[in-house]
Short mmCIF file of N, CA and C in Angstrom, two decimals:
data_model
loop_
_atom_site.label_atom_id
_atom_site.label_comp_id
_atom_site.label_asym_id
_atom_site.label_seq_id
_atom_site.Cartn_x
_atom_site.Cartn_y
_atom_site.Cartn_z
N MET A 1 6.07 77.42 -75.96
CA MET A 1 6.35 78.73 -76.47
C MET A 1 6.12 79.76 -75.38
N GLN A 2 7.01 80.70 -75.26
CA GLN A 2 6.89 81.76 -74.29
C GLN A 2 5.81 82.76 -74.64
N ASP A 3 5.24 83.40 -73.65
CA ASP A 3 4.14 84.33 -73.86
C ASP A 3 4.46 85.47 -74.87
N ASP A 4 5.67 86.03 -74.77
CA ASP A 4 6.07 87.10 -75.71
C ASP A 4 6.08 86.58 -77.15
N ALA A 5 6.53 85.37 -77.30
CA ALA A 5 6.57 84.75 -78.65
C ALA A 5 5.17 84.50 -79.17
N ILE A 6 4.28 84.12 -78.30
CA ILE A 6 2.85 83.90 -78.68
C ILE A 6 2.27 85.21 -79.19
N VAL A 7 2.47 86.30 -78.47
CA VAL A 7 1.95 87.61 -78.88
C VAL A 7 2.51 88.00 -80.22
N GLU A 8 3.81 87.86 -80.39
CA GLU A 8 4.46 88.23 -81.67
C GLU A 8 3.97 87.37 -82.81
N ARG A 9 3.80 86.08 -82.58
CA ARG A 9 3.27 85.19 -83.61
C ARG A 9 1.83 85.57 -83.98
N ALA A 10 1.05 85.95 -82.99
CA ALA A 10 -0.33 86.36 -83.28
C ALA A 10 -0.34 87.65 -84.11
N LYS A 11 0.51 88.61 -83.77
CA LYS A 11 0.60 89.85 -84.54
C LYS A 11 0.98 89.53 -86.00
N HIS A 12 1.99 88.69 -86.17
CA HIS A 12 2.42 88.35 -87.52
C HIS A 12 1.31 87.63 -88.27
N ALA A 13 0.65 86.69 -87.63
CA ALA A 13 -0.40 85.90 -88.27
C ALA A 13 -1.54 86.79 -88.75
N ILE A 14 -1.93 87.77 -87.92
CA ILE A 14 -3.05 88.64 -88.30
C ILE A 14 -2.61 89.73 -89.25
N LEU A 15 -1.58 90.48 -88.86
CA LEU A 15 -1.20 91.68 -89.61
C LEU A 15 -0.54 91.36 -90.94
N ASN A 16 0.21 90.24 -91.03
CA ASN A 16 0.90 89.93 -92.24
C ASN A 16 0.19 88.83 -93.04
N MET A 17 -0.07 87.70 -92.37
CA MET A 17 -0.63 86.57 -93.09
C MET A 17 -2.11 86.76 -93.43
N ALA A 18 -2.94 86.96 -92.45
CA ALA A 18 -4.39 87.06 -92.67
C ALA A 18 -4.75 88.31 -93.49
N LEU A 19 -4.28 89.48 -93.03
CA LEU A 19 -4.60 90.69 -93.78
C LEU A 19 -3.86 90.67 -95.14
N GLY A 20 -2.68 90.05 -95.20
CA GLY A 20 -2.01 89.88 -96.48
C GLY A 20 -2.85 89.07 -97.46
N ASP A 21 -3.49 88.02 -96.97
CA ASP A 21 -4.35 87.24 -97.82
C ASP A 21 -5.58 88.01 -98.27
N VAL A 22 -6.11 88.85 -97.41
CA VAL A 22 -7.23 89.69 -97.80
C VAL A 22 -6.83 90.61 -98.96
N LYS A 23 -5.66 91.22 -98.84
CA LYS A 23 -5.20 92.11 -99.88
C LYS A 23 -4.86 91.36 -101.17
N LYS A 24 -4.32 90.18 -101.06
CA LYS A 24 -4.03 89.36 -102.25
C LYS A 24 -5.31 88.95 -102.96
N ALA A 25 -6.33 88.61 -102.17
CA ALA A 25 -7.63 88.27 -102.77
C ALA A 25 -8.18 89.45 -103.54
N SER A 26 -8.08 90.62 -102.94
CA SER A 26 -8.60 91.82 -103.58
C SER A 26 -7.82 92.11 -104.87
N ALA A 27 -6.50 92.07 -104.79
CA ALA A 27 -5.65 92.39 -105.93
C ALA A 27 -5.81 91.35 -107.04
N GLY A 28 -6.12 90.11 -106.67
CA GLY A 28 -6.28 89.03 -107.64
C GLY A 28 -7.66 88.93 -108.23
N GLY A 29 -8.56 89.82 -107.86
CA GLY A 29 -9.89 89.82 -108.45
C GLY A 29 -10.95 89.09 -107.62
N ALA A 30 -10.58 88.50 -106.54
CA ALA A 30 -11.58 87.80 -105.68
C ALA A 30 -12.16 88.81 -104.67
N LYS A 31 -12.93 89.73 -105.18
CA LYS A 31 -13.41 90.85 -104.36
C LYS A 31 -14.32 90.40 -103.23
N MET A 32 -15.30 89.55 -103.54
CA MET A 32 -16.17 89.06 -102.47
C MET A 32 -15.39 88.19 -101.51
N GLY A 33 -14.44 87.42 -102.06
CA GLY A 33 -13.57 86.63 -101.17
C GLY A 33 -12.82 87.52 -100.22
N ALA A 34 -12.35 88.68 -100.66
CA ALA A 34 -11.64 89.63 -99.80
C ALA A 34 -12.58 90.12 -98.69
N PHE A 35 -13.83 90.45 -99.03
CA PHE A 35 -14.80 90.88 -98.00
C PHE A 35 -14.97 89.74 -96.97
N ILE A 36 -15.11 88.53 -97.44
CA ILE A 36 -15.35 87.38 -96.57
C ILE A 36 -14.12 87.16 -95.65
N LEU A 37 -12.94 87.21 -96.24
CA LEU A 37 -11.72 87.02 -95.43
C LEU A 37 -11.59 88.12 -94.38
N ALA A 38 -11.92 89.35 -94.77
CA ALA A 38 -11.86 90.45 -93.83
C ALA A 38 -12.82 90.21 -92.66
N ALA A 39 -14.02 89.67 -92.96
CA ALA A 39 -14.96 89.32 -91.89
C ALA A 39 -14.37 88.24 -90.97
N CYS A 40 -13.67 87.30 -91.58
CA CYS A 40 -13.01 86.25 -90.77
C CYS A 40 -11.96 86.88 -89.84
N VAL A 41 -11.23 87.87 -90.34
CA VAL A 41 -10.21 88.52 -89.51
C VAL A 41 -10.87 89.22 -88.33
N ILE A 42 -11.97 89.93 -88.55
CA ILE A 42 -12.69 90.58 -87.45
C ILE A 42 -13.14 89.54 -86.44
N ASP A 43 -13.72 88.45 -86.90
CA ASP A 43 -14.24 87.42 -86.00
C ASP A 43 -13.09 86.81 -85.20
N TYR A 44 -11.96 86.52 -85.84
CA TYR A 44 -10.84 85.95 -85.09
C TYR A 44 -10.27 86.95 -84.07
N LEU A 45 -10.14 88.19 -84.48
CA LEU A 45 -9.68 89.20 -83.50
C LEU A 45 -10.64 89.30 -82.30
N ALA A 46 -11.92 89.20 -82.57
CA ALA A 46 -12.90 89.21 -81.48
C ALA A 46 -12.70 88.05 -80.54
N CYS A 47 -12.37 86.87 -81.11
CA CYS A 47 -12.08 85.71 -80.28
C CYS A 47 -10.85 85.93 -79.42
N LEU A 48 -9.78 86.51 -80.03
CA LEU A 48 -8.59 86.80 -79.25
C LEU A 48 -8.91 87.77 -78.15
N TYR A 49 -9.68 88.80 -78.46
CA TYR A 49 -10.01 89.83 -77.47
C TYR A 49 -10.79 89.21 -76.31
N ALA A 50 -11.71 88.31 -76.60
CA ALA A 50 -12.52 87.71 -75.56
C ALA A 50 -11.80 86.57 -74.86
N GLY A 51 -10.88 85.91 -75.52
CA GLY A 51 -10.18 84.76 -74.96
C GLY A 51 -10.93 83.46 -75.12
N HIS A 52 -12.01 83.50 -75.94
CA HIS A 52 -12.79 82.29 -76.18
C HIS A 52 -13.58 82.50 -77.47
N ASP A 53 -14.40 81.49 -77.85
CA ASP A 53 -15.15 81.58 -79.08
C ASP A 53 -15.98 82.87 -79.15
N SER A 54 -16.14 83.29 -80.38
CA SER A 54 -16.90 84.54 -80.62
C SER A 54 -18.41 84.22 -80.65
N ASN A 55 -19.16 85.26 -80.43
CA ASN A 55 -20.60 85.22 -80.62
C ASN A 55 -21.01 86.64 -81.03
N ALA A 56 -22.30 86.89 -81.18
CA ALA A 56 -22.76 88.17 -81.62
C ALA A 56 -22.29 89.29 -80.71
N THR A 57 -22.40 89.08 -79.39
CA THR A 57 -22.02 90.14 -78.44
C THR A 57 -20.54 90.43 -78.54
N ILE A 58 -19.72 89.43 -78.56
CA ILE A 58 -18.26 89.62 -78.62
C ILE A 58 -17.85 90.32 -79.92
N PHE A 59 -18.39 89.86 -81.04
CA PHE A 59 -18.11 90.47 -82.32
C PHE A 59 -18.48 91.96 -82.32
N ARG A 60 -19.70 92.25 -81.85
CA ARG A 60 -20.18 93.64 -81.82
C ARG A 60 -19.33 94.50 -80.91
N ASP A 61 -18.99 93.93 -79.73
CA ASP A 61 -18.11 94.69 -78.79
C ASP A 61 -16.77 95.02 -79.41
N PHE A 62 -16.22 94.05 -80.14
CA PHE A 62 -14.92 94.27 -80.80
C PHE A 62 -15.05 95.43 -81.81
N VAL A 63 -16.07 95.40 -82.60
CA VAL A 63 -16.25 96.47 -83.60
C VAL A 63 -16.41 97.83 -82.91
N ARG A 64 -17.24 97.86 -81.85
CA ARG A 64 -17.44 99.12 -81.11
C ARG A 64 -16.14 99.66 -80.57
N GLN A 65 -15.35 98.79 -80.00
CA GLN A 65 -14.14 99.26 -79.33
C GLN A 65 -12.98 99.57 -80.27
N PHE A 66 -12.80 98.82 -81.35
CA PHE A 66 -11.56 98.93 -82.11
C PHE A 66 -11.72 99.56 -83.51
N PHE A 67 -12.93 99.70 -84.00
CA PHE A 67 -13.10 100.40 -85.30
C PHE A 67 -13.15 101.88 -85.04
N ASP A 68 -12.22 102.60 -85.69
CA ASP A 68 -12.18 104.07 -85.54
C ASP A 68 -13.38 104.74 -86.18
N ASP A 69 -13.78 104.23 -87.36
CA ASP A 69 -14.86 104.83 -88.11
C ASP A 69 -16.18 104.32 -87.53
N LYS A 70 -16.89 105.14 -86.82
CA LYS A 70 -18.08 104.73 -86.13
C LYS A 70 -19.27 104.55 -87.04
N ARG A 71 -19.08 104.81 -88.35
CA ARG A 71 -20.15 104.53 -89.29
C ARG A 71 -20.39 103.02 -89.45
N TYR A 72 -19.37 102.25 -89.09
CA TYR A 72 -19.56 100.80 -89.12
C TYR A 72 -20.41 100.39 -87.93
N ASP A 73 -21.66 100.09 -88.23
CA ASP A 73 -22.59 99.69 -87.19
C ASP A 73 -22.35 98.25 -86.79
N PRO A 74 -22.03 97.97 -85.53
CA PRO A 74 -21.73 96.58 -85.12
C PRO A 74 -22.84 95.59 -85.44
N ASP A 75 -24.10 96.03 -85.29
CA ASP A 75 -25.23 95.09 -85.59
C ASP A 75 -25.28 94.76 -87.07
N ASP A 76 -25.07 95.81 -87.93
CA ASP A 76 -25.11 95.60 -89.37
C ASP A 76 -23.94 94.76 -89.82
N LEU A 77 -22.76 94.99 -89.29
CA LEU A 77 -21.60 94.15 -89.68
C LEU A 77 -21.83 92.70 -89.28
N TRP A 78 -22.36 92.50 -88.09
CA TRP A 78 -22.63 91.14 -87.63
C TRP A 78 -23.64 90.45 -88.59
N ASP A 79 -24.74 91.12 -88.82
CA ASP A 79 -25.79 90.48 -89.60
C ASP A 79 -25.48 90.40 -91.06
N ALA A 80 -25.15 91.52 -91.69
CA ALA A 80 -25.02 91.55 -93.16
C ALA A 80 -23.70 90.95 -93.65
N ILE A 81 -22.61 91.17 -92.92
CA ILE A 81 -21.32 90.68 -93.41
C ILE A 81 -20.92 89.38 -92.73
N ARG A 82 -20.91 89.35 -91.43
CA ARG A 82 -20.44 88.16 -90.72
C ARG A 82 -21.39 86.98 -90.89
N CYS A 83 -22.67 87.22 -90.77
CA CYS A 83 -23.63 86.08 -90.88
C CYS A 83 -24.07 85.84 -92.30
N LYS A 84 -24.58 86.82 -92.98
CA LYS A 84 -25.09 86.62 -94.34
C LYS A 84 -23.98 86.33 -95.35
N LEU A 85 -23.02 87.24 -95.44
CA LEU A 85 -21.98 87.06 -96.46
C LEU A 85 -21.01 85.94 -96.12
N LEU A 86 -20.49 85.95 -94.93
CA LEU A 86 -19.51 84.92 -94.54
C LEU A 86 -20.09 83.53 -94.46
N HIS A 87 -21.17 83.38 -93.80
CA HIS A 87 -21.70 82.03 -93.54
C HIS A 87 -22.71 81.52 -94.58
N SER A 88 -23.38 82.43 -95.26
CA SER A 88 -24.40 82.00 -96.22
C SER A 88 -24.06 82.39 -97.65
N TYR A 89 -22.98 83.17 -97.83
CA TYR A 89 -22.58 83.67 -99.13
C TYR A 89 -23.77 84.31 -99.84
N THR A 90 -24.49 85.14 -99.06
CA THR A 90 -25.59 85.88 -99.59
C THR A 90 -25.47 87.33 -99.16
N VAL A 91 -26.22 88.17 -99.79
CA VAL A 91 -26.26 89.59 -99.46
C VAL A 91 -27.62 89.86 -98.87
N LYS A 92 -27.61 90.41 -97.67
CA LYS A 92 -28.89 90.74 -97.04
C LYS A 92 -29.58 91.80 -97.87
N GLU A 93 -30.77 91.47 -98.30
CA GLU A 93 -31.50 92.37 -99.15
C GLU A 93 -31.72 93.74 -98.49
N GLY A 94 -31.25 94.76 -99.18
CA GLY A 94 -31.52 96.10 -98.74
C GLY A 94 -30.53 96.74 -97.79
N LYS A 95 -29.53 96.00 -97.27
CA LYS A 95 -28.63 96.62 -96.30
C LYS A 95 -27.37 97.18 -96.98
N TYR A 96 -26.51 96.29 -97.48
CA TYR A 96 -25.24 96.72 -98.04
C TYR A 96 -25.16 96.32 -99.49
N ALA A 97 -24.46 97.15 -100.27
CA ALA A 97 -24.05 96.79 -101.60
C ALA A 97 -22.52 96.88 -101.58
N TYR A 98 -21.87 95.89 -102.11
CA TYR A 98 -20.42 95.80 -102.02
C TYR A 98 -19.80 96.27 -103.35
N THR A 99 -18.78 97.10 -103.22
CA THR A 99 -18.11 97.61 -104.41
C THR A 99 -16.63 97.67 -104.11
N ASP A 100 -15.85 97.92 -105.16
CA ASP A 100 -14.39 98.09 -104.97
C ASP A 100 -13.92 99.20 -105.92
N ASN A 101 -12.82 99.81 -105.53
CA ASN A 101 -12.22 100.90 -106.27
C ASN A 101 -13.20 102.05 -106.50
N ASN A 102 -14.09 102.24 -105.55
CA ASN A 102 -15.05 103.35 -105.60
C ASN A 102 -15.14 104.05 -104.23
N PRO A 103 -14.03 104.65 -103.82
CA PRO A 103 -14.05 105.28 -102.48
C PRO A 103 -15.11 106.38 -102.33
N GLN A 104 -15.47 106.97 -103.46
CA GLN A 104 -16.51 108.04 -103.40
C GLN A 104 -17.86 107.47 -103.04
N LEU A 105 -18.05 106.14 -103.15
CA LEU A 105 -19.34 105.53 -102.81
C LEU A 105 -19.37 105.01 -101.35
N HIS A 106 -18.22 104.96 -100.73
CA HIS A 106 -18.15 104.35 -99.38
C HIS A 106 -19.12 105.06 -98.43
N PHE A 107 -20.04 104.25 -97.88
CA PHE A 107 -21.07 104.72 -96.94
C PHE A 107 -22.12 105.61 -97.59
N LYS A 108 -22.16 105.69 -98.88
CA LYS A 108 -23.22 106.40 -99.57
C LYS A 108 -24.43 105.50 -99.67
N GLN A 109 -25.61 106.10 -99.58
CA GLN A 109 -26.83 105.30 -99.66
C GLN A 109 -27.54 105.61 -100.98
N ASP A 110 -27.94 104.54 -101.67
CA ASP A 110 -28.64 104.77 -102.94
C ASP A 110 -30.16 104.92 -102.72
N LYS A 111 -30.89 105.08 -103.80
CA LYS A 111 -32.33 105.34 -103.71
C LYS A 111 -33.10 104.19 -103.05
N SER A 112 -32.57 102.97 -103.17
CA SER A 112 -33.25 101.82 -102.58
C SER A 112 -32.97 101.69 -101.07
N GLY A 113 -32.03 102.53 -100.59
CA GLY A 113 -31.65 102.42 -99.19
C GLY A 113 -30.45 101.59 -98.86
N ARG A 114 -29.85 100.99 -99.91
CA ARG A 114 -28.65 100.20 -99.70
C ARG A 114 -27.46 101.13 -99.45
N THR A 115 -26.62 100.73 -98.51
CA THR A 115 -25.40 101.48 -98.22
C THR A 115 -24.22 100.79 -98.88
N TYR A 116 -23.44 101.54 -99.60
CA TYR A 116 -22.27 100.96 -100.33
C TYR A 116 -21.06 100.89 -99.39
N ILE A 117 -20.45 99.73 -99.44
CA ILE A 117 -19.22 99.50 -98.70
C ILE A 117 -18.13 99.26 -99.72
N ASN A 118 -17.13 100.15 -99.76
CA ASN A 118 -16.04 100.03 -100.68
C ASN A 118 -14.96 99.10 -100.08
N LEU A 119 -14.55 98.11 -100.84
CA LEU A 119 -13.65 97.08 -100.33
C LEU A 119 -12.39 97.65 -99.74
N GLU A 120 -11.71 98.53 -100.44
CA GLU A 120 -10.43 99.07 -99.96
C GLU A 120 -10.58 99.84 -98.68
N ASP A 121 -11.66 100.58 -98.54
CA ASP A 121 -11.92 101.31 -97.26
C ASP A 121 -12.24 100.34 -96.16
N PHE A 122 -13.00 99.29 -96.45
CA PHE A 122 -13.34 98.30 -95.46
C PHE A 122 -12.08 97.57 -94.96
N VAL A 123 -11.21 97.16 -95.88
CA VAL A 123 -9.99 96.47 -95.52
C VAL A 123 -9.11 97.37 -94.66
N SER A 124 -9.00 98.65 -95.03
CA SER A 124 -8.23 99.60 -94.22
C SER A 124 -8.81 99.73 -92.82
N ALA A 125 -10.13 99.74 -92.72
CA ALA A 125 -10.74 99.84 -91.37
C ALA A 125 -10.47 98.59 -90.56
N VAL A 126 -10.50 97.45 -91.15
CA VAL A 126 -10.19 96.17 -90.42
C VAL A 126 -8.73 96.19 -90.00
N GLU A 127 -7.84 96.66 -90.87
CA GLU A 127 -6.42 96.71 -90.56
C GLU A 127 -6.16 97.70 -89.41
N ARG A 128 -6.82 98.85 -89.42
CA ARG A 128 -6.66 99.79 -88.30
C ARG A 128 -7.21 99.20 -87.02
N ALA A 129 -8.31 98.50 -87.07
CA ALA A 129 -8.89 97.84 -85.89
C ALA A 129 -7.89 96.83 -85.33
N ALA A 130 -7.25 96.07 -86.21
CA ALA A 130 -6.23 95.08 -85.77
C ALA A 130 -5.08 95.79 -85.04
N HIS A 131 -4.61 96.88 -85.63
CA HIS A 131 -3.53 97.64 -85.02
C HIS A 131 -3.98 98.21 -83.65
N ASN A 132 -5.18 98.72 -83.59
CA ASN A 132 -5.73 99.23 -82.33
C ASN A 132 -5.80 98.14 -81.29
N TYR A 133 -6.21 96.94 -81.71
CA TYR A 133 -6.31 95.81 -80.75
C TYR A 133 -4.90 95.46 -80.23
N PHE A 134 -3.92 95.33 -81.11
CA PHE A 134 -2.59 94.93 -80.69
C PHE A 134 -1.91 96.02 -79.85
N ALA A 135 -2.27 97.28 -80.07
CA ALA A 135 -1.77 98.37 -79.21
C ALA A 135 -2.31 98.16 -77.78
N LEU A 136 -3.55 97.73 -77.63
CA LEU A 136 -4.13 97.48 -76.33
C LEU A 136 -3.49 96.25 -75.69
N VAL A 137 -3.19 95.25 -76.51
CA VAL A 137 -2.50 94.05 -75.97
C VAL A 137 -1.19 94.45 -75.31
N GLU A 138 -0.51 95.41 -75.87
CA GLU A 138 0.80 95.84 -75.35
C GLU A 138 0.70 96.55 -74.01
N CYS A 139 -0.44 97.16 -73.72
CA CYS A 139 -0.54 97.99 -72.48
C CYS A 139 -1.55 97.47 -71.47
N ASP A 140 -2.34 96.46 -71.82
CA ASP A 140 -3.36 95.95 -70.91
C ASP A 140 -3.09 94.48 -70.61
N PRO A 141 -2.60 94.16 -69.44
CA PRO A 141 -2.25 92.78 -69.10
C PRO A 141 -3.42 91.79 -69.22
N GLN A 142 -4.65 92.24 -68.94
CA GLN A 142 -5.80 91.34 -69.04
C GLN A 142 -6.10 90.97 -70.50
N VAL A 143 -5.99 91.96 -71.37
CA VAL A 143 -6.23 91.70 -72.80
C VAL A 143 -5.14 90.77 -73.33
N ARG A 144 -3.89 91.04 -72.92
CA ARG A 144 -2.79 90.19 -73.33
C ARG A 144 -2.98 88.76 -72.85
N CYS A 145 -3.42 88.61 -71.61
CA CYS A 145 -3.65 87.28 -71.04
C CYS A 145 -4.73 86.54 -71.82
N ARG A 146 -5.81 87.22 -72.21
CA ARG A 146 -6.89 86.56 -72.97
C ARG A 146 -6.38 86.10 -74.34
N LEU A 147 -5.56 86.92 -74.99
CA LEU A 147 -4.98 86.52 -76.27
C LEU A 147 -4.15 85.25 -76.12
N ILE A 148 -3.30 85.25 -75.14
CA ILE A 148 -2.42 84.08 -74.89
C ILE A 148 -3.26 82.84 -74.57
N LYS A 149 -4.26 83.00 -73.74
CA LYS A 149 -5.16 81.89 -73.40
C LYS A 149 -5.82 81.34 -74.64
N ARG A 150 -6.30 82.18 -75.50
CA ARG A 150 -7.00 81.73 -76.70
C ARG A 150 -6.06 80.98 -77.65
N ILE A 151 -4.87 81.53 -77.82
CA ILE A 151 -3.93 80.87 -78.75
C ILE A 151 -3.45 79.53 -78.17
N LYS A 152 -3.26 79.48 -76.87
CA LYS A 152 -2.86 78.22 -76.26
C LYS A 152 -4.01 77.18 -76.42
N SER A 153 -5.23 77.67 -76.49
CA SER A 153 -6.39 76.77 -76.61
C SER A 153 -6.58 76.27 -78.04
N VAL A 154 -6.54 77.19 -79.03
CA VAL A 154 -6.86 76.80 -80.41
C VAL A 154 -5.74 76.92 -81.41
N GLY A 155 -4.64 77.57 -81.02
CA GLY A 155 -3.54 77.76 -81.98
C GLY A 155 -3.69 79.07 -82.74
N ILE A 156 -2.74 79.21 -83.67
CA ILE A 156 -2.70 80.43 -84.50
C ILE A 156 -2.26 80.05 -85.90
N LEU A 157 -2.67 80.81 -86.87
CA LEU A 157 -2.33 80.60 -88.26
C LEU A 157 -0.80 80.52 -88.40
N THR A 158 -0.33 79.43 -88.94
CA THR A 158 1.10 79.19 -89.10
C THR A 158 1.35 78.44 -90.40
N VAL A 159 2.43 78.79 -91.04
CA VAL A 159 2.90 78.02 -92.20
C VAL A 159 4.01 77.12 -91.71
N PHE A 160 3.81 75.84 -91.86
CA PHE A 160 4.79 74.86 -91.38
C PHE A 160 5.74 74.47 -92.51
N GLU A 161 7.01 74.35 -92.16
CA GLU A 161 7.99 73.83 -93.10
C GLU A 161 7.95 72.31 -93.01
N PRO A 162 8.02 71.61 -94.16
CA PRO A 162 8.02 70.16 -94.12
C PRO A 162 9.20 69.64 -93.28
N GLU A 163 8.89 68.65 -92.50
CA GLU A 163 9.98 68.01 -91.67
C GLU A 163 9.97 66.55 -92.01
N PHE A 164 10.81 66.14 -92.98
CA PHE A 164 10.88 64.74 -93.35
C PHE A 164 12.21 64.16 -92.92
#
């Protein structure tokens, strides 16, 4: 596959398929599933950005560089969402409370000190970060090269048609 085709397939896989699944999970009532899938999207974008497997530093750097809303603390996203929610299916006591269809609560802190993250706002932030990343891919040859390297190494989300 040619490099331009790899970039286009990556864009489609992230912007349409992966983020599409996040939105379908949310619309279908799998709210925590949507948060988890959104964390997966961030982690995968961080891998593409780095050109290799993600780790705490790469994940945090991706959030710092591509999230427009700086209220998203990279350390908190790594710990509370990527590690606790995604990998342990737990909520870190005292950090975040997850809600949906409550934009007025987004980033509000309650009396216990928990910060509310509204699903729809979070998904929009992840989607904007993805668009910001792909805009950089278009104008930065090194970032583009790392994306291509990563996809050649591990592949990209694809729906295959049966070939019998």
